[in-house]
Amino acid sequence: MRFLFPALAATLLVAPAAAQEGVSPAPILTTPDARDVWTYARPEVARVTHVDLDLTADFQRKVMRGTATLDVLAAPGAEEIVLDTDELDIESVTAEDGRPLAWRLGADDPQLGAPLTVTLDDAERITVRYSSKPGASALQWLSPELTAGKQQPYLFSQGQPINNRSWIPTQDSPGIRQTWDATVTVPDDLVAVMSAEMLTPEGVAAGEGRESYRFRMTRPVPPYLIALAVGDLAFRELGPRSGVWTEPTMLDAAAYEFGDVEAMIDAAEALYGPYRWGRYDMLLLPPSFPYGGMENPMLTFLTPTLLTGDRSNTDVVAHELAHSWSGNLVTNATWSDSWLNEGFTTYFENRIMEALYGPERAAMYSDLDWDGLERDIEAAGGADAPTTRLHGEPGATFGQLDYFKGSVFLRTIENIVGRERFDAYLRGYFDRHAFQPQTTAGFLADIRAHLIEGDAELERRLQLDRWAYQPGLPENAVHVESATLAAVDADLEAFRSGAPVSRIDTQGWSTQEWLRFLNGLPRELPAERLTELDSTLDLSRSSNAYVRSAWLELSIANRYEPALPSLRDFTGRVGRGLLIRPLYAGLMEQGDWGKAIAQDLFANARATYHPNTAAQIERIITAPAQ
Ligand code: BES
Ligand code: ZN
């Protein structure tokens, strides 16, 4: 049985059963599987329902400073509220009438930060005055050299999964949704944007050389979706409800690359129901952005490594847009359920790509994901490895298996029940759980109630529990294959039998064809073959970051030194984890030769990476040799 917060404990904490769109407080889940071990919050005692930020970005000191005013909904008799913080300097906590409230910071955990416990003393709204530390894990402060324009500094935040507590003291759990407002004050030659409705497109003078921007999110969201960026930003409209923000010199390229976005929104709505967030804008960031994309509501954040001039990487836009349903509307209750966000989204993303570009292009993405699925299962230690389970410890699903295995799970259901029936089910699913958290068990209960409806034969064929809870890949898994990529496989076969590289026609290849080719090449190649590849295909100088990364990975596996300058340039510029982690990991597999290079590259690049990425790379290059 799953239930919203039980009425006897605290009627106050319960939202209307059929949560109305955009109504706060949104329901929380209290089943044991919905307990989030990555938060200190105890929302059943007292919870935050609304966050009001008033912060100044101090680029000299690299801190955010100001106040967070939190609306508190407390159960009868509750005396305290517990918030998440990470390295915040707390100055004071006051009640709505200005009286000071007692507070204490608990022991600091390196991963979770420290609980901030505030004595409520009947307060319903509390104001925390604080500042972040210069090393805050959510924030990257970029010096001007790391931007496209090279004149102005830049700041951006990355909240998922639990970084936002390093700049916002609130209950930082995906199951505790909050509406929010913000006033952000920045130097007047910069522009602030956030994952919300922008109330002051023109910024309002806020004293000497400073301007304030105001934002409002009226739909309750999990706090990891609060995002901020500040820089020399310009905007270009792309459609009636879509547009792109970026530095002025990147605006034309961005507008071309993402020109299909409005059509994607239309396609997504036709599949799974209305887009419920108003506008869908994008922010194209500097290359140190650690992800391909991040689904910040109303303002997806994107890496500039998507810019290849041929729109072949807009699957990432489709992906982040799809999160407006799977993730932002129906949200994993804890990070153990991340496949409900990422697996659903990877499936949904592919359906958008199919709607826009047809089944063959969509099959290319799926087929490549299948390669990733097989690679990840192998790297996890094989089909019995516990980290190949979709549901497990938070963050424990290996590599991108929450994406790949999760999406193949949904594809398999689609194949068994038929597309029409599955689509109708998913539309209903997003409606039933809109603006609510969801667990793996909750999804299984929902699909049993609304799709399987007691059909024992169907239940047997689907193997839902096996998919959700067991390691490896069930035998009913559906592998979508692409004819375009099969043609690349034929080129690979020719290469393996000694054909010269010049015989391979790479003219007009998409990123996906390149990836199939480069990742399908034998891992061990003689230097002459590598030289031939590089000189014929100009790989070391490729401006396509995916191609560069795959080529460099192959070069490293062969200790091919002519590629080292390209490697140094790439790792010193690009901070997207997916493209650089394999390079450092590959170097570490090459004994002392690789280790020395990895350490040198990291020393050179560290300051350009987001704090989280820097920490990940540091773990890779200091891991004990295997
Ligand atoms: N939500 C993720 C990014 C993320 C995942 C941030 C885990 C923090 C922790 C985003 O939607 C995503 O999946 N990005 C992918 C792109 C996608 C097309 C595979 C990425 O960054 O590569
Ligand atoms: Zn995602």
XYZ file of C-alpha atoms and ligand atoms in Angstrom:
649
model
C 0.000 0.000 0.000
C 1.226 3.421 -0.715
C -0.388 6.542 0.582
C 0.080 10.222 0.813
C 0.900 11.573 4.216
C -1.498 9.954 6.711
C -4.095 12.320 8.011
C -3.796 11.278 11.628
C -0.160 12.364 11.877
C -0.657 15.826 10.509
C -3.621 16.961 8.499
C -1.744 20.137 7.786
C 0.919 18.415 5.747
C -1.494 16.783 3.355
C -2.163 18.335 0.019
C -5.549 17.853 -1.621
C -5.695 14.206 -2.742
C -5.904 15.069 -6.405
C -2.990 17.481 -6.342
C -4.074 20.440 -8.376
C -1.642 21.680 -10.917
C 0.828 24.101 -9.451
C -0.719 23.900 -6.005
C 1.595 23.990 -3.037
C 2.131 22.077 -0.835
C 2.551 19.126 -3.142
C 2.108 15.727 -1.517
C 5.015 13.829 -0.021
C 5.327 10.045 0.167
C 5.827 8.275 3.462
C 6.232 4.651 2.376
C 9.558 3.115 3.514
C 10.844 2.903 -0.078
C 10.348 6.672 -0.412
C 12.672 7.488 2.488
C 15.558 9.554 1.177
C 18.816 8.699 2.945
C 20.551 11.626 1.240
C 18.680 14.298 3.188
C 18.604 15.292 6.853
C 15.068 16.632 6.448
C 12.160 15.069 8.312
C 9.309 16.369 6.185
C 6.688 14.441 8.142
C 7.524 16.673 11.138
C 8.047 19.993 9.409
C 8.588 20.806 5.780
C 9.476 23.687 3.542
C 6.751 24.533 1.025
C 8.147 27.727 -0.479
C 11.620 29.239 -0.815
C 12.211 32.961 -1.320
C 15.832 33.810 -2.131
C 17.387 37.253 -1.997
C 21.021 36.800 -2.976
C 23.911 38.829 -4.302
C 26.544 37.201 -6.499
C 29.933 38.441 -5.311
C 32.348 37.681 -8.153
C 35.361 39.021 -6.225
C 34.931 36.672 -3.297
C 33.148 33.933 -5.284
C 30.277 33.709 -2.830
C 26.512 34.073 -2.897
C 25.325 36.069 0.080
C 21.895 37.066 1.364
C 18.787 35.391 2.700
C 16.552 32.400 2.137
C 13.059 32.864 3.555
C 11.266 29.546 3.933
C 7.552 28.880 4.416
C 7.230 26.095 6.955
C 4.391 23.624 7.305
C 4.741 21.915 10.666
C 2.811 18.998 12.145
C 0.932 19.872 15.343
C 3.393 20.027 18.185
C 6.470 20.066 15.937
C 9.213 22.088 17.593
C 11.965 22.063 15.009
C 12.618 21.990 11.320
C 15.685 20.334 9.817
C 17.295 21.753 6.660
C 20.172 20.552 4.505
C 23.310 22.661 4.250
C 26.787 22.052 2.909
C 29.585 24.391 3.965
C 27.272 27.375 4.390
C 28.235 30.223 6.709
C 25.035 30.788 8.673
C 24.769 34.257 10.175
C 21.295 34.238 11.713
C 17.831 32.725 11.623
C 14.791 34.863 12.326
C 11.009 34.460 12.420
C 8.520 36.430 10.290
C 8.296 39.145 12.960
C 12.071 39.520 13.093
C 12.676 37.745 16.392
C 15.785 35.562 16.393
C 15.298 31.799 16.408
C 17.644 29.283 18.005
C 19.550 27.141 15.513
C 22.383 24.633 15.448
C 24.507 22.949 12.807
C 25.025 19.219 13.263
C 28.075 17.153 12.419
C 29.355 17.572 8.891
C 29.309 14.572 6.554
C 31.647 14.834 3.550
C 28.882 13.777 1.165
C 25.665 15.012 2.791
C 26.849 18.195 4.467
C 25.428 19.210 7.835
C 21.853 19.433 9.153
C 20.689 22.898 10.177
C 18.092 22.487 12.914
C 15.958 25.534 13.695
C 13.712 25.822 16.740
C 10.388 26.962 15.315
C 8.876 28.608 18.329
C 5.604 28.845 16.364
C 7.217 30.591 13.402
C 5.595 29.824 10.057
C 8.170 31.610 7.977
C 11.857 31.637 8.781
C 14.664 33.690 7.286
C 18.176 32.287 7.134
C 20.902 34.879 6.539
C 23.986 33.185 5.135
C 26.694 32.998 2.522
C 28.114 30.167 0.440
C 31.795 29.181 0.429
C 34.004 29.879 -2.613
C 34.298 26.097 -3.197
C 30.507 25.439 -3.051
C 29.894 22.130 -4.832
C 26.959 23.443 -6.896
C 28.684 26.550 -8.168
C 31.320 27.127 -10.767
C 32.763 30.634 -10.912
C 34.527 31.055 -14.246
C 37.235 33.579 -14.935
C 36.800 35.461 -18.237
C 39.323 33.230 -20.114
C 36.968 30.290 -19.682
C 34.110 31.990 -21.504
C 33.525 32.475 -25.225
C 33.791 36.277 -25.002
C 36.829 36.243 -22.667
C 35.845 39.641 -21.215
C 33.438 38.914 -18.375
C 33.307 36.332 -15.597
C 30.536 33.729 -15.492
C 28.739 31.760 -12.825
C 26.487 28.736 -13.077
C 24.949 26.241 -10.672
C 24.350 22.501 -10.988
C 21.957 21.146 -8.366
C 21.408 17.477 -9.189
C 21.644 15.376 -7.187
C 22.456 17.014 -3.820
C 24.623 20.031 -4.573
C 22.153 22.843 -4.069
C 22.509 22.675 -0.298
C 25.908 24.306 -0.876
C 24.172 27.575 -1.825
C 20.547 27.216 -0.646
C 19.652 26.124 2.901
C 16.476 24.137 2.324
C 15.182 20.551 2.379
C 17.206 19.173 -0.508
C 15.352 15.999 -1.386
C 13.667 15.107 -4.702
C 10.544 14.054 -2.775
C 10.001 17.457 -1.103
C 8.615 19.859 -3.692
C 8.718 23.591 -3.125
C 7.595 26.642 -5.040
C 10.126 29.464 -5.070
C 10.948 33.084 -5.851
C 14.295 34.761 -6.178
C 15.855 38.173 -6.382
C 19.420 37.924 -7.627
C 21.725 40.933 -7.662
C 24.670 40.924 -10.063
C 27.184 43.386 -11.566
C 25.265 45.565 -14.026
C 27.208 44.415 -17.084
C 26.041 40.847 -16.510
C 22.652 39.153 -16.876
C 21.145 36.627 -14.460
C 18.882 33.791 -15.631
C 17.155 31.105 -13.575
C 15.045 27.970 -14.028
C 11.823 29.914 -13.592
C 9.688 32.661 -15.022
C 11.813 35.794 -15.490
C 9.924 38.792 -14.080
C 12.478 41.461 -14.906
C 13.947 40.847 -18.317
C 15.726 44.147 -18.073
C 17.208 43.941 -14.591
C 16.476 46.714 -12.097
C 19.177 49.070 -10.808
C 20.241 48.021 -7.325
C 22.769 50.663 -6.347
C 26.315 51.277 -7.456
C 27.031 49.172 -10.562
C 24.553 46.470 -9.626
C 21.287 45.196 -11.010
C 18.655 42.881 -9.613
C 16.711 40.231 -11.509
C 13.540 38.643 -10.207
C 12.230 35.138 -10.858
C 9.166 33.130 -9.895
C 8.405 29.403 -10.002
C 4.739 28.867 -9.190
C 4.769 25.098 -9.715
C 6.214 23.032 -6.878
C 9.583 21.531 -7.830
C 12.206 19.454 -6.068
C 15.016 21.799 -4.968
C 17.656 20.172 -7.181
C 15.889 21.932 -10.054
C 16.609 25.453 -8.803
C 19.329 26.775 -11.110
C 21.134 30.042 -11.741
C 23.548 31.358 -14.344
C 25.129 34.805 -14.571
C 27.222 36.064 -17.442
C 27.379 38.162 -20.570
C 24.185 36.653 -21.956
C 21.970 37.405 -24.916
C 18.672 35.872 -25.980
C 17.254 34.766 -29.327
C 13.666 33.670 -29.824
C 13.259 30.336 -31.651
C 9.504 29.821 -31.459
C 6.385 31.163 -29.730
C 7.360 29.593 -26.419
C 11.042 28.784 -26.922
C 14.362 30.524 -27.250
C 18.030 30.312 -26.420
C 20.324 32.260 -24.085
C 24.065 32.270 -24.563
C 27.066 34.532 -24.907
C 26.624 36.867 -27.893
C 29.349 35.219 -30.013
C 27.626 31.825 -29.760
C 24.101 33.007 -30.474
C 24.000 32.316 -34.220
C 25.431 28.824 -33.909
C 23.080 28.016 -31.035
C 20.031 29.319 -32.882
C 20.843 27.112 -35.866
C 21.695 23.973 -33.892
C 18.545 24.129 -31.734
C 16.236 25.444 -34.430
C 13.918 22.420 -34.172
C 13.073 22.939 -30.517
C 9.542 24.262 -30.974
C 8.698 21.254 -33.161
C 10.093 19.020 -30.428
C 7.772 20.566 -27.835
C 4.809 20.005 -30.157
C 5.855 16.384 -30.740
C 6.302 15.770 -27.020
C 2.844 17.134 -26.269
C 1.293 14.983 -28.982
C 2.865 11.959 -27.330
C 2.292 12.448 -23.618
C 0.092 15.452 -22.976
C 0.431 19.171 -22.338
C 3.730 20.878 -21.594
C 2.886 22.348 -18.207
C 5.692 24.824 -17.609
C 4.882 27.757 -19.882
C 8.082 28.618 -21.752
C 10.870 26.248 -22.745
C 14.128 28.166 -23.072
C 17.672 26.876 -23.235
C 20.971 28.198 -21.936
C 24.078 27.226 -23.874
C 26.952 27.330 -21.390
C 30.748 27.536 -21.613
C 32.576 24.229 -22.267
C 33.314 23.542 -18.597
C 29.627 22.711 -18.017
C 29.874 19.191 -16.553
C 26.929 17.563 -18.355
C 25.516 17.239 -21.824
C 22.407 18.893 -20.530
C 20.486 19.543 -17.336
C 16.710 19.716 -17.278
C 16.327 22.884 -15.209
C 12.620 23.771 -15.555
C 11.777 26.373 -18.190
C 15.526 26.750 -18.859
C 17.445 23.648 -19.927
C 21.219 24.016 -19.472
C 23.306 22.667 -22.386
C 26.960 22.020 -23.162
C 28.493 23.740 -26.203
C 29.896 20.320 -27.227
C 26.493 19.822 -28.872
C 27.399 22.399 -31.519
C 28.509 20.405 -34.538
C 26.678 22.435 -37.157
C 24.558 19.482 -38.334
C 21.999 19.180 -35.518
C 23.094 15.585 -34.947
C 23.320 15.976 -31.156
C 19.914 17.468 -30.536
C 18.903 14.169 -28.947
C 20.228 15.911 -25.822
C 17.671 18.731 -26.282
C 14.901 16.153 -26.806
C 16.153 14.433 -23.648
C 16.119 17.512 -21.438
C 12.747 18.550 -22.850
C 11.351 15.075 -22.103
C 12.383 15.554 -18.473
C 9.646 18.220 -18.339
C 7.390 15.158 -17.950
C 9.618 12.363 -16.621
C 11.655 13.948 -13.856
C 10.282 17.424 -13.395
C 6.568 16.559 -13.400
C 6.813 13.016 -12.012
C 10.001 12.914 -9.979
C 12.079 10.076 -8.575
C 11.262 10.078 -4.855
C 14.859 9.241 -3.991
C 18.095 8.816 -5.960
C 17.579 5.050 -5.745
C 14.788 5.555 -8.270
C 16.846 7.625 -10.720
C 15.873 5.306 -13.583
C 12.325 6.685 -13.270
C 13.839 10.020 -14.316
C 16.582 8.941 -16.707
C 15.260 5.686 -18.184
C 11.793 7.108 -18.873
C 13.406 10.212 -20.333
C 15.753 8.269 -22.602
C 12.763 6.350 -23.966
C 10.670 9.528 -24.336
C 13.587 11.383 -25.958
C 13.820 8.678 -28.589
C 10.128 8.944 -29.332
C 10.531 12.695 -29.895
C 13.462 12.070 -32.258
C 11.399 9.515 -34.145
C 8.478 11.932 -34.453
C 10.746 14.631 -35.885
C 13.243 12.693 -37.992
C 11.731 9.271 -38.601
C 12.347 5.745 -37.355
C 15.806 5.204 -38.846
C 17.385 8.196 -37.148
C 15.723 7.211 -33.871
C 17.012 3.658 -34.337
C 20.560 5.020 -34.596
C 20.332 6.549 -31.140
C 18.712 3.425 -29.670
C 21.236 1.113 -31.262
C 24.136 3.180 -29.896
C 22.491 3.133 -26.477
C 22.372 -0.655 -26.763
C 26.143 -0.646 -27.330
C 26.415 1.501 -24.196
C 24.202 -0.924 -22.302
C 26.427 -3.863 -23.202
C 29.592 -1.923 -22.388
C 28.214 -0.815 -19.023
C 27.074 -4.307 -18.020
C 30.476 -5.689 -18.879
C 32.299 -2.890 -17.052
C 30.040 -3.402 -14.027
C 31.407 -6.954 -13.814
C 28.779 -8.822 -15.830
C 25.101 -9.629 -15.706
C 25.209 -10.764 -12.076
C 26.705 -7.551 -10.763
C 24.362 -5.901 -8.226
C 25.159 -2.479 -9.732
C 23.299 -3.534 -12.901
C 20.005 -3.342 -10.989
C 17.717 -0.435 -11.829
C 16.690 0.004 -8.210
C 19.391 -0.159 -5.549
C 21.412 2.062 -3.284
C 21.143 5.734 -4.269
C 23.532 6.513 -7.093
C 24.700 2.883 -7.300
C 23.393 1.912 -10.745
C 26.523 1.429 -12.845
C 27.512 3.974 -15.504
C 24.472 4.992 -17.498
C 22.483 1.795 -16.913
C 19.652 3.788 -15.348
C 19.351 5.406 -18.805
C 20.021 2.433 -21.075
C 18.441 -0.426 -19.156
C 15.574 1.819 -18.072
C 14.742 2.838 -21.634
C 15.052 -0.716 -22.985
C 12.638 -1.768 -20.217
C 10.020 0.683 -21.494
C 10.738 -0.221 -25.143
C 10.167 -3.848 -24.225
C 6.820 -3.068 -22.596
C 5.881 -1.043 -25.687
C 6.694 -3.989 -27.934
C 4.683 -6.433 -25.871
C 1.521 -4.377 -25.326
C 1.645 -2.357 -28.538
C 2.560 1.275 -29.007
C -0.926 2.738 -28.959
C -1.848 1.095 -25.709
C 1.450 1.921 -24.056
C 1.312 5.566 -25.121
C -2.185 5.909 -23.697
C -0.965 4.356 -20.466
C 2.002 6.741 -20.216
C -0.198 9.778 -20.855
C -2.378 8.678 -17.961
C 0.662 7.979 -15.793
C 1.995 11.528 -16.188
C -1.448 12.921 -15.388
C -2.036 10.769 -12.345
C 1.316 11.628 -10.787
C 1.832 15.174 -11.986
C 3.856 17.291 -9.528
C 4.411 14.277 -7.285
C 7.299 12.034 -6.322
C 7.343 8.444 -7.541
C 9.091 5.238 -6.442
C 9.904 2.092 -8.396
C 7.267 0.200 -6.408
C 4.805 3.003 -7.092
C 5.370 2.738 -10.836
C 4.942 -1.037 -10.771
C 1.707 -0.675 -8.787
C 0.463 1.930 -11.261
C 1.210 -0.115 -14.368
C -0.429 -3.173 -12.789
C -3.534 -1.158 -11.943
C -3.849 0.728 -15.221
C -2.249 -1.401 -17.931
C -1.989 -5.030 -16.889
C -5.310 -5.036 -15.027
C -4.968 -8.617 -13.814
C -4.002 -10.167 -17.172
C -1.827 -13.016 -15.855
C -0.362 -13.879 -19.244
C 0.701 -10.273 -19.824
C 2.134 -10.072 -16.313
C 4.225 -13.175 -17.023
C 5.498 -11.896 -20.358
C 6.519 -8.472 -19.041
C 8.677 -9.684 -16.121
C 8.341 -6.335 -14.384
C 9.958 -7.297 -11.096
C 12.864 -8.921 -12.855
C 13.485 -5.689 -14.782
C 13.128 -3.420 -11.787
C 14.937 -5.358 -9.102
C 17.242 -8.002 -10.603
C 20.701 -7.535 -12.120
C 21.495 -8.098 -15.811
C 19.167 -8.002 -18.763
C 15.961 -10.071 -18.990
C 15.698 -12.185 -22.147
C 12.647 -10.310 -23.418
C 14.804 -7.150 -23.872
C 14.204 -5.459 -27.230
C 17.255 -4.364 -29.216
C 16.401 -1.749 -31.853
C 18.886 -1.974 -34.716
C 19.817 0.683 -37.236
C 20.493 0.022 -40.921
C 22.672 3.145 -41.109
C 24.890 1.830 -38.368
C 24.935 -1.629 -39.971
C 26.531 0.062 -42.995
C 29.193 1.485 -40.679
C 29.735 -2.022 -39.317
C 30.479 -3.106 -42.895
C 33.120 -0.349 -43.119
C 34.602 -1.594 -39.879
C 34.757 -5.100 -41.284
C 36.604 -3.795 -44.344
C 39.019 -1.895 -42.114
C 39.701 -5.012 -40.091
C 40.517 -6.939 -43.245
C 43.116 -4.325 -44.128
C 41.269 -1.955 -46.468
C 42.806 1.526 -46.558
C 40.985 4.199 -44.562
C 40.662 6.338 -47.690
C 38.223 3.718 -49.033
C 35.728 4.512 -46.285
C 33.219 7.160 -47.282
C 32.716 9.310 -44.199
C 31.211 12.190 -46.137
C 28.174 13.521 -44.301
C 28.522 11.159 -41.360
C 26.495 12.106 -38.289
C 28.018 12.030 -34.808
C 26.322 8.659 -34.331
C 27.999 7.065 -37.359
C 31.353 8.418 -36.216
C 30.825 6.989 -32.759
C 29.870 3.572 -34.079
C 32.980 3.603 -36.245
C 35.511 4.895 -33.731
C 34.232 2.810 -30.825
C 34.039 -0.263 -33.077
C 37.691 -0.090 -34.181
C 39.968 -2.742 -32.702
C 41.270 -1.463 -29.361
C 44.809 -2.391 -30.344
C 46.162 -0.921 -33.550
C 49.673 -0.474 -34.946
C 50.970 3.097 -35.017
C 50.827 3.158 -38.855
C 47.120 2.427 -38.791
C 46.531 5.154 -36.227
C 48.548 7.620 -38.274
C 46.582 6.651 -41.355
C 43.285 7.165 -39.503
C 44.371 10.520 -38.167
C 45.818 11.878 -41.387
C 42.916 10.675 -43.535
C 40.082 11.663 -41.191
C 41.743 14.599 -39.377
C 40.574 13.202 -36.045
C 43.008 15.014 -33.740
C 41.691 18.295 -35.046
C 38.027 17.377 -35.212
C 35.768 20.159 -34.007
C 33.151 17.549 -33.093
C 33.803 16.936 -29.375
C 32.259 13.455 -29.463
C 34.565 12.436 -32.327
C 37.579 13.971 -30.605
C 36.861 12.167 -27.354
C 36.328 8.751 -29.000
C 39.500 9.161 -31.085
C 41.542 10.218 -28.060
C 40.271 7.216 -26.105
C 41.522 4.920 -28.869
C 44.845 6.775 -29.055
C 45.362 6.432 -25.313
C 44.657 2.692 -25.426
C 47.529 2.465 -27.917
C 49.875 4.955 -26.232
C 49.824 6.871 -29.500
C 51.858 9.947 -28.643
C 51.173 12.097 -31.728
C 47.650 12.593 -30.320
C 48.893 14.000 -27.008
C 48.775 17.699 -27.973
C 45.177 17.226 -29.058
C 44.448 15.453 -25.769
C 45.969 18.273 -23.779
C 44.009 20.907 -25.640
C 40.748 18.955 -25.282
C 40.993 18.129 -21.563
C 42.075 21.686 -20.823
C 38.981 23.126 -22.436
C 36.103 20.668 -22.182
C 34.658 19.831 -18.782
C 31.817 17.527 -19.833
C 32.278 14.412 -17.684
C 31.015 11.960 -20.287
C 33.699 13.062 -22.742
C 36.684 13.437 -20.411
C 36.258 10.780 -17.694
C 36.983 7.923 -20.147
C 40.189 9.688 -21.178
C 41.554 9.942 -17.649
C 40.374 6.394 -16.869
C 42.005 5.129 -20.082
C 45.288 6.810 -19.173
C 45.231 5.189 -15.747
C 45.007 1.784 -17.438
C 48.302 2.490 -19.209
C 50.661 2.094 -16.278
C 53.266 4.707 -15.421
C 53.159 6.162 -18.937
C 49.481 7.037 -18.662
C 49.477 7.917 -15.006
C 52.106 10.612 -15.460
C 50.166 12.101 -18.373
C 46.872 11.993 -16.466
C 48.376 13.817 -13.512
C 49.963 16.425 -15.714
C 46.747 17.016 -17.676
C 44.725 17.304 -14.506
C 47.168 19.758 -12.942
C 46.804 21.859 -16.082
C 42.997 21.598 -16.296
C 41.742 21.302 -12.748
C 40.931 24.987 -12.327
C 38.747 24.873 -15.439
C 36.535 22.018 -14.185
C 33.333 22.227 -12.162
C 34.071 21.299 -8.497
C 32.189 17.982 -8.838
C 33.948 17.012 -12.047
C 37.313 17.931 -10.530
C 36.516 15.670 -7.567
C 35.490 12.786 -9.878
C 38.650 13.069 -11.966
C 40.747 13.296 -8.854
C 39.227 10.017 -7.649
C 39.997 8.399 -11.012
C 43.631 9.445 -11.072
C 44.365 8.692 -7.432
C 42.616 5.305 -7.383
C 45.011 2.502 -6.413
C 46.292 0.583 -9.467
C 44.283 -2.554 -10.274
N 19.750 14.962 -15.378
C 20.825 14.606 -16.227
C 22.143 15.154 -15.790
C 22.595 14.649 -14.439
C 22.565 13.304 -14.144
C 23.070 15.535 -13.505
C 22.988 12.859 -12.902
C 23.493 15.104 -12.267
C 23.444 13.762 -11.948
C 20.566 15.051 -17.671
O 19.227 14.993 -18.035
C 21.264 14.074 -18.576
O 20.898 12.935 -18.553
N 22.249 14.521 -19.347
C 22.966 13.676 -20.283
C 22.436 13.813 -21.679
C 21.635 12.656 -22.133
C 21.165 12.839 -23.550
C 22.309 11.329 -21.992
C 24.410 14.088 -20.285
O 24.807 14.923 -19.480
O 25.178 13.586 -21.068
Zn 18.514 13.023 -18.110
